[in-house]
Coordinates of C-alpha atoms (C1' of nucleotides) in Angstrom, one line a residue:
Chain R
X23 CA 0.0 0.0 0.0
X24 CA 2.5 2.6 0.4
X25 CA 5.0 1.6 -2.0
X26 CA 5.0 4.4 -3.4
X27 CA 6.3 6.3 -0.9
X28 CA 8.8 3.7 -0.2
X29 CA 10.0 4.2 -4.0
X30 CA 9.8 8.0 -3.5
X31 CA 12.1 7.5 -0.1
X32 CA 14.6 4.8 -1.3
X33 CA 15.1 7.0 -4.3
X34 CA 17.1 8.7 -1.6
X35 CA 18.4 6.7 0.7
X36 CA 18.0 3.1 1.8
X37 CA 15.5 1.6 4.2
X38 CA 16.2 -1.3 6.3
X39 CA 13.1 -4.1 6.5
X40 CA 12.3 -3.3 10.1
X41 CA 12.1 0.6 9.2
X42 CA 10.1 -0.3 6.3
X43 CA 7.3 -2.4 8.8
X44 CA 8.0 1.1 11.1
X45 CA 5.9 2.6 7.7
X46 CA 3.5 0.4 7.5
X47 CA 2.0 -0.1 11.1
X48 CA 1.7 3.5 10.9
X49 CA -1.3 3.8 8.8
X50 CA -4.3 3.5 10.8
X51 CA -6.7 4.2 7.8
X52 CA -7.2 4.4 4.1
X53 CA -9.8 6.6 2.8
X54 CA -11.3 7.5 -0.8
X55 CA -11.9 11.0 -0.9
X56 CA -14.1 12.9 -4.2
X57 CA -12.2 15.9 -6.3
X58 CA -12.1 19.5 -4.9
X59 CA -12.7 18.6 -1.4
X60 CA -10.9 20.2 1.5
X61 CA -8.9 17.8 3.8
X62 CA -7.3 20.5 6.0
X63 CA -8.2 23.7 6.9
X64 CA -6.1 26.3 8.5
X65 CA -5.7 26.1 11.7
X66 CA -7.4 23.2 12.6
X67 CA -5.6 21.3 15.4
X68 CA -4.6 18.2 13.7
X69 CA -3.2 14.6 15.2
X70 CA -2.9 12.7 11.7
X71 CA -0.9 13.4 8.5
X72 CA -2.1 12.1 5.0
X73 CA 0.1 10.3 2.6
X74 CA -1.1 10.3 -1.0
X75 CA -1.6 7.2 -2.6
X76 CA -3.3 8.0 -5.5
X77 CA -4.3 11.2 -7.1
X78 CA -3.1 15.0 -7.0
X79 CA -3.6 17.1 -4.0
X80 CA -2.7 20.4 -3.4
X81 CA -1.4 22.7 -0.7
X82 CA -2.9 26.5 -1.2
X83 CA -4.0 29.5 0.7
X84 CA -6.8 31.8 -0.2
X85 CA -7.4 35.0 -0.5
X86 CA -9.1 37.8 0.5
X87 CA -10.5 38.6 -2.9
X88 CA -11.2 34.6 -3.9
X89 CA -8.2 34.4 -5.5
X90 CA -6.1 31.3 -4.4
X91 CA -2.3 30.5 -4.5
X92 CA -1.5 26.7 -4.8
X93 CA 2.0 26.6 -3.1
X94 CA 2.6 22.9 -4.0
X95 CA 1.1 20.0 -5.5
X96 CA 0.9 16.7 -4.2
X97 CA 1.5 13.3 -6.6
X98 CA 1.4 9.8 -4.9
X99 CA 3.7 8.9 -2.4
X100 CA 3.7 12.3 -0.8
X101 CA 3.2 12.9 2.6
X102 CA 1.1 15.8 2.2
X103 CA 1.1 17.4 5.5
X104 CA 3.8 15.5 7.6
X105 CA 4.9 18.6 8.9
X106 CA 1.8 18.6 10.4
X107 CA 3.5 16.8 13.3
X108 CA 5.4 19.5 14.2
X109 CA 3.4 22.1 13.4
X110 CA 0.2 20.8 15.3
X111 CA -2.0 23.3 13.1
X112 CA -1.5 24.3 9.5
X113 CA -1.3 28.0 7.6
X114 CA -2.8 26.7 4.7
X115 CA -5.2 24.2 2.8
X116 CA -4.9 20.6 1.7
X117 CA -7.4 19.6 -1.0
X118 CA -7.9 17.6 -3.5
X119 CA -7.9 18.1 -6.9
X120 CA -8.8 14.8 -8.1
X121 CA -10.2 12.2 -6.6
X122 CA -8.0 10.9 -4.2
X123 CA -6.7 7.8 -2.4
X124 CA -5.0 8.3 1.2
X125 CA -3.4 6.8 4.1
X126 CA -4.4 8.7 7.6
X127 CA -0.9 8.3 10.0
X128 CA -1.5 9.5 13.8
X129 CA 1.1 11.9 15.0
X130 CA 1.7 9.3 18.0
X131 CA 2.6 6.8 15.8
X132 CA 4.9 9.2 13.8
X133 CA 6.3 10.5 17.4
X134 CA 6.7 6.3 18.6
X135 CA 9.5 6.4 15.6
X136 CA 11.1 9.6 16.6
X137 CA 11.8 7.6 19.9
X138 CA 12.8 4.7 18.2
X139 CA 13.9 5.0 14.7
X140 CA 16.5 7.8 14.3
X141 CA 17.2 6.8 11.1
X142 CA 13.6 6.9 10.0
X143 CA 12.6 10.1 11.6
X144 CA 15.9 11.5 9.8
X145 CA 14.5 10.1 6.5
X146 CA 11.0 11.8 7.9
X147 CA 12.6 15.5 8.4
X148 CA 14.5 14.6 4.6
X149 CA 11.3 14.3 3.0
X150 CA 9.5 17.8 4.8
X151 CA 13.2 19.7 3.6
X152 CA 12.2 18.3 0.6
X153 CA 8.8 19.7 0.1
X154 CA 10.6 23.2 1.4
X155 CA 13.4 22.5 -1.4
X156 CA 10.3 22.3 -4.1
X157 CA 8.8 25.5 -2.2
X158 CA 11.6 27.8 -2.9
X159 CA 12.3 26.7 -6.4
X160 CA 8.6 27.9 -7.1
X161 CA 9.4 31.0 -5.4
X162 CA 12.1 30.9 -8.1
X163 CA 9.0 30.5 -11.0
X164 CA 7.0 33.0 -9.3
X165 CA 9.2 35.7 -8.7
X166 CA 11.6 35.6 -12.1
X167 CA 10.2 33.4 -14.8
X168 CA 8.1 34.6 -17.8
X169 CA 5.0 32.8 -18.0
X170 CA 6.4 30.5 -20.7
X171 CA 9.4 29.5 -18.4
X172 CA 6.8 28.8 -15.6
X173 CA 4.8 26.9 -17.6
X174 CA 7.6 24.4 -18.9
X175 CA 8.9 24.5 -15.2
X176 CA 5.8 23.3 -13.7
X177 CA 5.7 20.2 -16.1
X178 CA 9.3 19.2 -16.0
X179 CA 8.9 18.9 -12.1
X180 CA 5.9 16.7 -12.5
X181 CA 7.7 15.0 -15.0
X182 CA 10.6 13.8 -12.6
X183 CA 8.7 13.2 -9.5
X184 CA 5.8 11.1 -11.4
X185 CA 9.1 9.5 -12.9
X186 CA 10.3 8.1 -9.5
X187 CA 7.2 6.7 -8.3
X188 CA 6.2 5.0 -11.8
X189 CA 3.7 7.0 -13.2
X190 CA 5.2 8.2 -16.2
X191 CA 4.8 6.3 -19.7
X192 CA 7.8 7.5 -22.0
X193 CA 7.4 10.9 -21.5
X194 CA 3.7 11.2 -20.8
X195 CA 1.9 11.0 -18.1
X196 CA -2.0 11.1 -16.8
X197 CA -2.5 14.9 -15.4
X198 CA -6.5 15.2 -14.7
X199 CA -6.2 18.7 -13.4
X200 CA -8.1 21.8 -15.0
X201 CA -6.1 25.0 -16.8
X202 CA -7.6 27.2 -13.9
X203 CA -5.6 24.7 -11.2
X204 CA -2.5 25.1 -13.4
X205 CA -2.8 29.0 -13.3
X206 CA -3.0 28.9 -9.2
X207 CA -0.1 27.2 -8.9
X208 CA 1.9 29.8 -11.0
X209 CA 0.7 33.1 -10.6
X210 CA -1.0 33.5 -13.6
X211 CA -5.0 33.6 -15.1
X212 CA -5.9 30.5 -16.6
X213 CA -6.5 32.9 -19.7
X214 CA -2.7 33.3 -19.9
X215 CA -2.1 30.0 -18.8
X216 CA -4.3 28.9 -21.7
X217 CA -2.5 31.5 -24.3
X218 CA 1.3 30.1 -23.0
X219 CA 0.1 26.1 -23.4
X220 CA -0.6 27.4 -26.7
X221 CA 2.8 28.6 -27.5
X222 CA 4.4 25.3 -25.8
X223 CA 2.4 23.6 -28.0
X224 CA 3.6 25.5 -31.0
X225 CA 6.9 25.4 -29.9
X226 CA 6.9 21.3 -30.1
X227 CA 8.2 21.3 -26.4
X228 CA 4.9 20.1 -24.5
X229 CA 1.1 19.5 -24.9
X230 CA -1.1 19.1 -22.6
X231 CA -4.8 18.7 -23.6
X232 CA -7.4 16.3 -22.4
X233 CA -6.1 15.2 -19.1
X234 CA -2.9 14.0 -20.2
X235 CA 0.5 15.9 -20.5
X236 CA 2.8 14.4 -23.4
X237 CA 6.8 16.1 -23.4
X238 CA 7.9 16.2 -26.9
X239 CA 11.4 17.5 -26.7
X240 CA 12.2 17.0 -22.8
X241 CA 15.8 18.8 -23.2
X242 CA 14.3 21.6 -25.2
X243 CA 11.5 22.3 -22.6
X244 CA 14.5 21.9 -19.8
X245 CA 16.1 24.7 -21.2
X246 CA 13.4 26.6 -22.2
X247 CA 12.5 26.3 -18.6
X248 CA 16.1 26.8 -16.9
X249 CA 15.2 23.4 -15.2
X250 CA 17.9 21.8 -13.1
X251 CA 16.8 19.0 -11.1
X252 CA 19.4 19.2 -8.7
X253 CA 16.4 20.9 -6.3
X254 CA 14.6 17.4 -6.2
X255 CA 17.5 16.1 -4.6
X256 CA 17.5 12.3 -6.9
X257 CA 20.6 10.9 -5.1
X258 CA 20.4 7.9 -2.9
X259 CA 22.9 8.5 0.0
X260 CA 22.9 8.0 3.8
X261 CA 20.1 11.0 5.5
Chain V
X116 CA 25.9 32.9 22.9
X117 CA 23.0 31.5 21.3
X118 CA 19.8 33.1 23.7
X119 CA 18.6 34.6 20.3
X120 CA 18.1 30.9 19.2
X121 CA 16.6 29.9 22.3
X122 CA 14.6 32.7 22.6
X123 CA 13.2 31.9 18.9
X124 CA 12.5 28.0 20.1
X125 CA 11.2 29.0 23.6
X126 CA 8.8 31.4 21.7
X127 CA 7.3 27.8 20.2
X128 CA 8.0 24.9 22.9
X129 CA 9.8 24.6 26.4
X130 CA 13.2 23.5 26.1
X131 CA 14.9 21.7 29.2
X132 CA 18.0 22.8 30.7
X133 CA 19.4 19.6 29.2
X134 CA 18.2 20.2 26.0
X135 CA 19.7 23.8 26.3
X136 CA 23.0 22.1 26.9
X137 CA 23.2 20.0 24.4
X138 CA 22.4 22.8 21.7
X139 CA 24.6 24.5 23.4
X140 CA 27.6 22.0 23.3
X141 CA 26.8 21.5 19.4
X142 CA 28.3 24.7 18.4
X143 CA 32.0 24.0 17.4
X144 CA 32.9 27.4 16.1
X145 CA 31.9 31.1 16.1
X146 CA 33.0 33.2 13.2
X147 CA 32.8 36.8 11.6
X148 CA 31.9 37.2 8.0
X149 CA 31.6 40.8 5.7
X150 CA 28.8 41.6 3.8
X151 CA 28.2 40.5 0.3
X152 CA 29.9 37.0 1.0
X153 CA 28.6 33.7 0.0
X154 CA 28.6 31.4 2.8
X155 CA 27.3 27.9 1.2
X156 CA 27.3 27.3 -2.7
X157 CA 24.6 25.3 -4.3
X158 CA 25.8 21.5 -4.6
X159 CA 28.7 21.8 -2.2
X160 CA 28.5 18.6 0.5
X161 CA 28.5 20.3 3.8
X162 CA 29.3 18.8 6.6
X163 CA 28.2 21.5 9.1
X164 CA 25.1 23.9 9.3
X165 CA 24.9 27.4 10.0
X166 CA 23.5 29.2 13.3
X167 CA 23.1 32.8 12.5
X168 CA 24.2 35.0 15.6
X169 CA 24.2 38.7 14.4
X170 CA 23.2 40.2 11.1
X171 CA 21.2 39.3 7.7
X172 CA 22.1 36.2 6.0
X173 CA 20.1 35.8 2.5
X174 CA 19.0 32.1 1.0
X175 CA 19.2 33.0 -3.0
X176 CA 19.2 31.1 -6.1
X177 CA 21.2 32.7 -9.2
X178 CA 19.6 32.7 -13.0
X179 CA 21.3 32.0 -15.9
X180 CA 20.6 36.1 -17.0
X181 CA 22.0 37.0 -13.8
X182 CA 19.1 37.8 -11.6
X183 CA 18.8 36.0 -8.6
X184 CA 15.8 35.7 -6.2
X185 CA 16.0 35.4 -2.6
X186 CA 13.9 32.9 -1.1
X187 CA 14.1 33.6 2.9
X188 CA 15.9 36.4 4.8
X189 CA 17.4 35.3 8.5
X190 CA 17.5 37.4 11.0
X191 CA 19.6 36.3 14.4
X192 CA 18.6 33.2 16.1
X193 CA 17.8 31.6 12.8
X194 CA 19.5 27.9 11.7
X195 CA 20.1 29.4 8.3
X196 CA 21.1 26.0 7.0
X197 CA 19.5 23.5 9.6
X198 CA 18.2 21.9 6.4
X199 CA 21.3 20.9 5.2
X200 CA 21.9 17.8 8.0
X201 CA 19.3 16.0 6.3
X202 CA 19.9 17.5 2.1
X203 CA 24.2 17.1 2.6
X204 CA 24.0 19.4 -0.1
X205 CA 21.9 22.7 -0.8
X206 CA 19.9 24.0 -4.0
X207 CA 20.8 26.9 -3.1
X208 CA 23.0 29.5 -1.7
X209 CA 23.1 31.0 1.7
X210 CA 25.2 35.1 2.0
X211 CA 25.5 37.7 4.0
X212 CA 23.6 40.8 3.3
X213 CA 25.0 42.7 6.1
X214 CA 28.1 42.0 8.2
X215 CA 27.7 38.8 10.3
X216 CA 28.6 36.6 13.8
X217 CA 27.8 33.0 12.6
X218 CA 28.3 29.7 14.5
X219 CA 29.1 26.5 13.2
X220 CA 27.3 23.1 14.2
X221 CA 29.2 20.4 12.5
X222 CA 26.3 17.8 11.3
X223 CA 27.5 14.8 13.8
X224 CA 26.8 16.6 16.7
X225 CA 23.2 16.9 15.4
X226 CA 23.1 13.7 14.4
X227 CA 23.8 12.8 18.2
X228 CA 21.0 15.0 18.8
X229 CA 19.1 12.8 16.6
X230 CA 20.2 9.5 18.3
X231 CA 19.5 10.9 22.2
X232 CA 17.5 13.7 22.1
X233 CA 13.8 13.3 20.4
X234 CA 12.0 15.8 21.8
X235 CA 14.8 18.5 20.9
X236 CA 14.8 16.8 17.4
X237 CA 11.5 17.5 16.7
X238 CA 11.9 21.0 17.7
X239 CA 14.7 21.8 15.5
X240 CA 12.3 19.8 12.5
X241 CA 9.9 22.0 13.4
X242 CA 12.6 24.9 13.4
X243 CA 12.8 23.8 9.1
X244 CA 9.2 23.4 9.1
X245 CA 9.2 26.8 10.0
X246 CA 11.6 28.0 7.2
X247 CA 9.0 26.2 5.0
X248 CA 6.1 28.2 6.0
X249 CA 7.5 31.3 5.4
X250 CA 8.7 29.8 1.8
X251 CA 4.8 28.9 1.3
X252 CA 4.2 32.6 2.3
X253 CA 6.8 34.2 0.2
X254 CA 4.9 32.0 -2.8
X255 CA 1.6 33.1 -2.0
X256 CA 3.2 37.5 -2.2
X257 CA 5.3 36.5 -5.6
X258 CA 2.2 35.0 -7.0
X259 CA -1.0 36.8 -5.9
X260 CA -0.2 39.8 -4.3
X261 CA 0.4 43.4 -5.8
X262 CA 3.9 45.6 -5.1
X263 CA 2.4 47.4 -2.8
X264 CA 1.3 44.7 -0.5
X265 CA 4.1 42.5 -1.2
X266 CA 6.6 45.1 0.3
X267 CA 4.1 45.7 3.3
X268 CA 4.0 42.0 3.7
X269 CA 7.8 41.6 4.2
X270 CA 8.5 44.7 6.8
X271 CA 5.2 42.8 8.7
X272 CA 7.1 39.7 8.8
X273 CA 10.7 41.0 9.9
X274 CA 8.8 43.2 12.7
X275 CA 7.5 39.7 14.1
X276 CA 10.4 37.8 14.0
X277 CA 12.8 40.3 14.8
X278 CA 10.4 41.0 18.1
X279 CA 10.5 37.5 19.3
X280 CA 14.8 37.7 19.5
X281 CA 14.2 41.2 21.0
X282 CA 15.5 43.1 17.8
X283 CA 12.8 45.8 17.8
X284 CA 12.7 49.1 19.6
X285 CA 9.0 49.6 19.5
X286 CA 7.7 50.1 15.8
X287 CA 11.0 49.9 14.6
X288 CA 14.4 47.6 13.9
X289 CA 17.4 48.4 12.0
X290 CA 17.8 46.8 8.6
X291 CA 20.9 47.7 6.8
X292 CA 20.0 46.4 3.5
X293 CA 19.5 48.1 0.3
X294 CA 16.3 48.2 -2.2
X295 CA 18.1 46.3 -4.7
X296 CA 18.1 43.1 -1.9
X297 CA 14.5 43.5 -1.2
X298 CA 13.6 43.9 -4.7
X299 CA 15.6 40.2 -5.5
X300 CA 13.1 39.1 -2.1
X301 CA 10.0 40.3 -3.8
X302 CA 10.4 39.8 -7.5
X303 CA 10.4 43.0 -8.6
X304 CA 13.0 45.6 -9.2
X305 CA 14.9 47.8 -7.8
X306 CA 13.1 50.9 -9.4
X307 CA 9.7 49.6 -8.6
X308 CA 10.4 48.8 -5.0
X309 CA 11.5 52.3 -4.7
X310 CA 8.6 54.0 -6.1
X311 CA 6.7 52.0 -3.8
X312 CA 8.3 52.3 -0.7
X313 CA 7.4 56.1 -1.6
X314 CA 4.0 55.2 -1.9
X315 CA 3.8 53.3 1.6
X316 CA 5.8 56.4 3.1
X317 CA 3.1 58.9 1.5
X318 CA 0.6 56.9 3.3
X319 CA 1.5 57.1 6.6
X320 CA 2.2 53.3 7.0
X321 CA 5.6 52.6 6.8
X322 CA 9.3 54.5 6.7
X323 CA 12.6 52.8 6.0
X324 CA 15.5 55.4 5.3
X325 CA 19.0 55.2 6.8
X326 CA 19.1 51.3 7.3
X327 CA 16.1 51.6 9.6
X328 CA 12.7 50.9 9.3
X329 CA 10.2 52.7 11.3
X330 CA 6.5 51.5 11.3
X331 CA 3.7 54.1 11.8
X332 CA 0.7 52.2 11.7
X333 CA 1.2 48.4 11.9
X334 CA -2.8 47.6 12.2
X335 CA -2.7 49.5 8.6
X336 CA 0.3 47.9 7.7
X337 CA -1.0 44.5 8.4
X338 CA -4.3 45.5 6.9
X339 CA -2.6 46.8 3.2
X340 CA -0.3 43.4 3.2
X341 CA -3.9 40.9 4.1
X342 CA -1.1 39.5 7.0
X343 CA -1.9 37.4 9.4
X344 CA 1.1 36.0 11.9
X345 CA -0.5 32.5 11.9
X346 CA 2.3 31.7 9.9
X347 CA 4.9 32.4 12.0
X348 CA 3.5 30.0 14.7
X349 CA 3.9 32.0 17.2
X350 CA 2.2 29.8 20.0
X351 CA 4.2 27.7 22.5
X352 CA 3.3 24.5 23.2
X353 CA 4.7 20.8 22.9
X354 CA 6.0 19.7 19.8
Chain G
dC8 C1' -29.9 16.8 -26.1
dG9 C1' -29.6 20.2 -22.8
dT10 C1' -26.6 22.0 -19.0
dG11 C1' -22.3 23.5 -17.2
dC12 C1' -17.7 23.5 -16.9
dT13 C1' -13.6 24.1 -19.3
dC14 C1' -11.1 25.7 -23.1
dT15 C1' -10.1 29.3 -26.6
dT16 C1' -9.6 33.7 -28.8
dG17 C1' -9.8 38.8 -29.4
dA18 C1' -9.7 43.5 -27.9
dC19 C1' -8.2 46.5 -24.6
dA20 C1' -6.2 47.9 -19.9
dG21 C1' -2.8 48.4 -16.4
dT22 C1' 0.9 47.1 -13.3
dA23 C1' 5.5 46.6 -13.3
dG24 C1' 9.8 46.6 -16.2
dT25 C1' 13.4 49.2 -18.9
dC26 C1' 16.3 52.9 -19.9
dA27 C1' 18.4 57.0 -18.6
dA28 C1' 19.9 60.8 -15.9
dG29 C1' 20.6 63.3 -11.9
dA30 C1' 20.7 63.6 -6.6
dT31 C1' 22.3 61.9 -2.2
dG32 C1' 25.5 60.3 0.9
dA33 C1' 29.1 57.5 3.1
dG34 C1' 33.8 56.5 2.9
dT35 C1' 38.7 57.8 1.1
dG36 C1' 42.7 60.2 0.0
dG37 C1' 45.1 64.5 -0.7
Chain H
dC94 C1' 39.0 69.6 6.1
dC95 C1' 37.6 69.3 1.6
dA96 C1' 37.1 67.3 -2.9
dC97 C1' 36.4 62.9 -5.1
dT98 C1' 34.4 58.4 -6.0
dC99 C1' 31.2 54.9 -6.0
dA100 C1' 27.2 52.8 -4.5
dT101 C1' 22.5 53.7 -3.7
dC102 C1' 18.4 56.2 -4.2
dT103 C1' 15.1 58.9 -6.9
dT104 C1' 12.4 60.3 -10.7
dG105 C1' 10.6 60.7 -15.5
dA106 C1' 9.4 58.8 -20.0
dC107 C1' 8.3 55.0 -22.4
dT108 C1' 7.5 49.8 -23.1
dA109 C1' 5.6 45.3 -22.6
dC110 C1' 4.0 41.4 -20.3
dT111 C1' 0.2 39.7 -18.2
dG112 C1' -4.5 40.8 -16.6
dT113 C1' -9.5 41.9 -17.6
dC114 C1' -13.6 41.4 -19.9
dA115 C1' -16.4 39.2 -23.1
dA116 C1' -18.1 35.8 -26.3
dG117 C1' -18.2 31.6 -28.5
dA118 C1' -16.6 26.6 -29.0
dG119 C1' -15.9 22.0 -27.3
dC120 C1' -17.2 18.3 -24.4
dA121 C1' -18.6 15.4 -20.6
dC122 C1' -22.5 14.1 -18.0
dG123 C1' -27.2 13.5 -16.6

DNA sequence: CGTGCTCTTGACAGTAGTCAAGATGAGTGG
DNA sequence: CCACTCATCTTGACTACTGTCAAGAGCACG
């Protein structure tokens, strides 16, 4: 059940058999939850985190206006809110954003390893630097890319972190989310969002129509994107 | 030597006298660095994080064009590079902005920490959980907000967490840095960040001439920038 | 075969960027 | 003690990227 998080972790370091059952006995519940349902709210005192399984989620904060910023999206084996644990309450949202498949983990179980497993609560606090690493990359997007450069950006990274968990096909893979979701996570107006697919399209780097992102010239859309996966941090090495 | 860290950590937990100890005994090495100096290049394997003791220390990425984008300002009591015990190398690079007093806490002590201490480990995970938050805020200003409020937004956040190590005098803190470094914080430029720091000044909301930022009306302030501390988690309590 | 949601495109608007020049001010050397 | 220098700040004129508004097309679902 949560191999996917297991691939996503060994990825980057090794985990012994007994760490691995550590994992597992962690999950207290699996739960099916529809599209464009909110999971956490702000502030909400919380005493589970939520590992994706299957389907995107997404982190975001609203606005005063209606507007929304997503600052990270989730794919499966993503521990969505395992900083939960330490934060007790969250500053944002976690929703979904297609239906979604997900593991409930209660904060004591998570604090039993911290006593126990230093190795795996090392691996734990890896993967939460990670989502912090993806964070400031986007800040990188949202501050000093063009539009096109976001655009391309955003796919690459969904390209390699589908890629380690298996759920890329060549360079395709399923992406059921709308052009408006797109547009919160970078900044933008679905309208421009709509105009720069356009361009990608035109451009032979990327299409993305009908649920389903296909890469046509992964290099070229690297560069057009000044992508450098570096940030995901791919190397398997002691945490 | 490090109450500005302890001050930041008891702001969010109670930390034992043992605890204090051991953080204490983790430092190996205090130094003195000028402004403008890199500290930590991206992709470098570190083997020690930073503790920042006095001054402004910068996390910024470089692009290819030669813009760069900062992604998180520290102020004193901050772990600047905490993150790096679990990463071994960063995606980014950490500098001074200002002159600084750094300390050094070579990675095997707080991997000791890690092996003996959990309750002090999950405080300084929560200390990078932190770093993320403000990362997910810094998203939600480059993406959604407008000029004005994004520079109202950052002089809201440094009054907080410049209050909590006791770096305010009332309304105000010193903050040697130029416009050109808080333009590279809020995506904008130089020019812009000017004319809108004139803009905040004509409205009675904000100063900050001569390396010093005065405050005049922080309920406004707060108000024009939609902040809300929530963020900062500013609550103590166990973690 | 409607009904809505999403996608697409065009025309126009506006916020922030670019370029350029002069002012200010702190630190340095004669 | 007074130029001088260099970085930073300031302002104006113009540009352009992205947003806004609006309308129609496409498509999945009931």
């Amino acid at each position: 059940m949560i191999e996917k998080l297991l691939l996503k972790l060994r990825a980057r370091d090794t985990i012994s058999a007994e760490e691995e059952r550590a994992l597992e006995d962690a999950v207290s519940e699996v739960r099916e939850i529809p599209d464009n349902k909110t999971i956490v709210s702000p502030g909400e005192e919380l005493a589970v985190s939520t590992l994706l399984l299957d389907g995107f989620l997404a982190r975001y904060k609203d606005l005063r206006d209606g507007q929304r910023q997503i600052t990270e999206l989730h794919v499966p084996g993503d521990f969505a809110d395992l900083h939960s644990f330490t934060l007790k309450r969250l500053d944002h949202n976690v929703g979904t954003l297609t239906p979604c498949k997900i593991a409930l983990v209660p904060h004591e179980r998570l604090e039993r390893i911290t006593e126990a497993f230093p190795h795996l609560t090392r691996l734990l606090w890896f993967s939460t630097n990670l989502d912090a690493a993806i964070h400031r990359e986007w800040e990188v997007s949202l501050g000093r890319r063009s539009a096109f450069a976001r655009v391309a950006h955003l796919f690459c990274e969904l390209y390699h972190r589908l890629s380690i968990v298996g759920l890329t096909d060549g360079l395709s893979y399923d992406f059921a989310l709308t052009q408006t979701d797109v547009s919160e996570c970078l900044g933008l107006t679905a309208v421009h969002v709509n105009r720069t697919l356009r361009e990608l399209r035109e451009s032979d780097l990327l299409e993305f129509r009908g649920r389903k992102v296909v890469i046509s010239n992964l290099a070229a859309l690297q560069a057009a994107a000044e992508f450098d996966a570096d940030y995901l941090y791919l190397d398997s090495r002691p945490r």
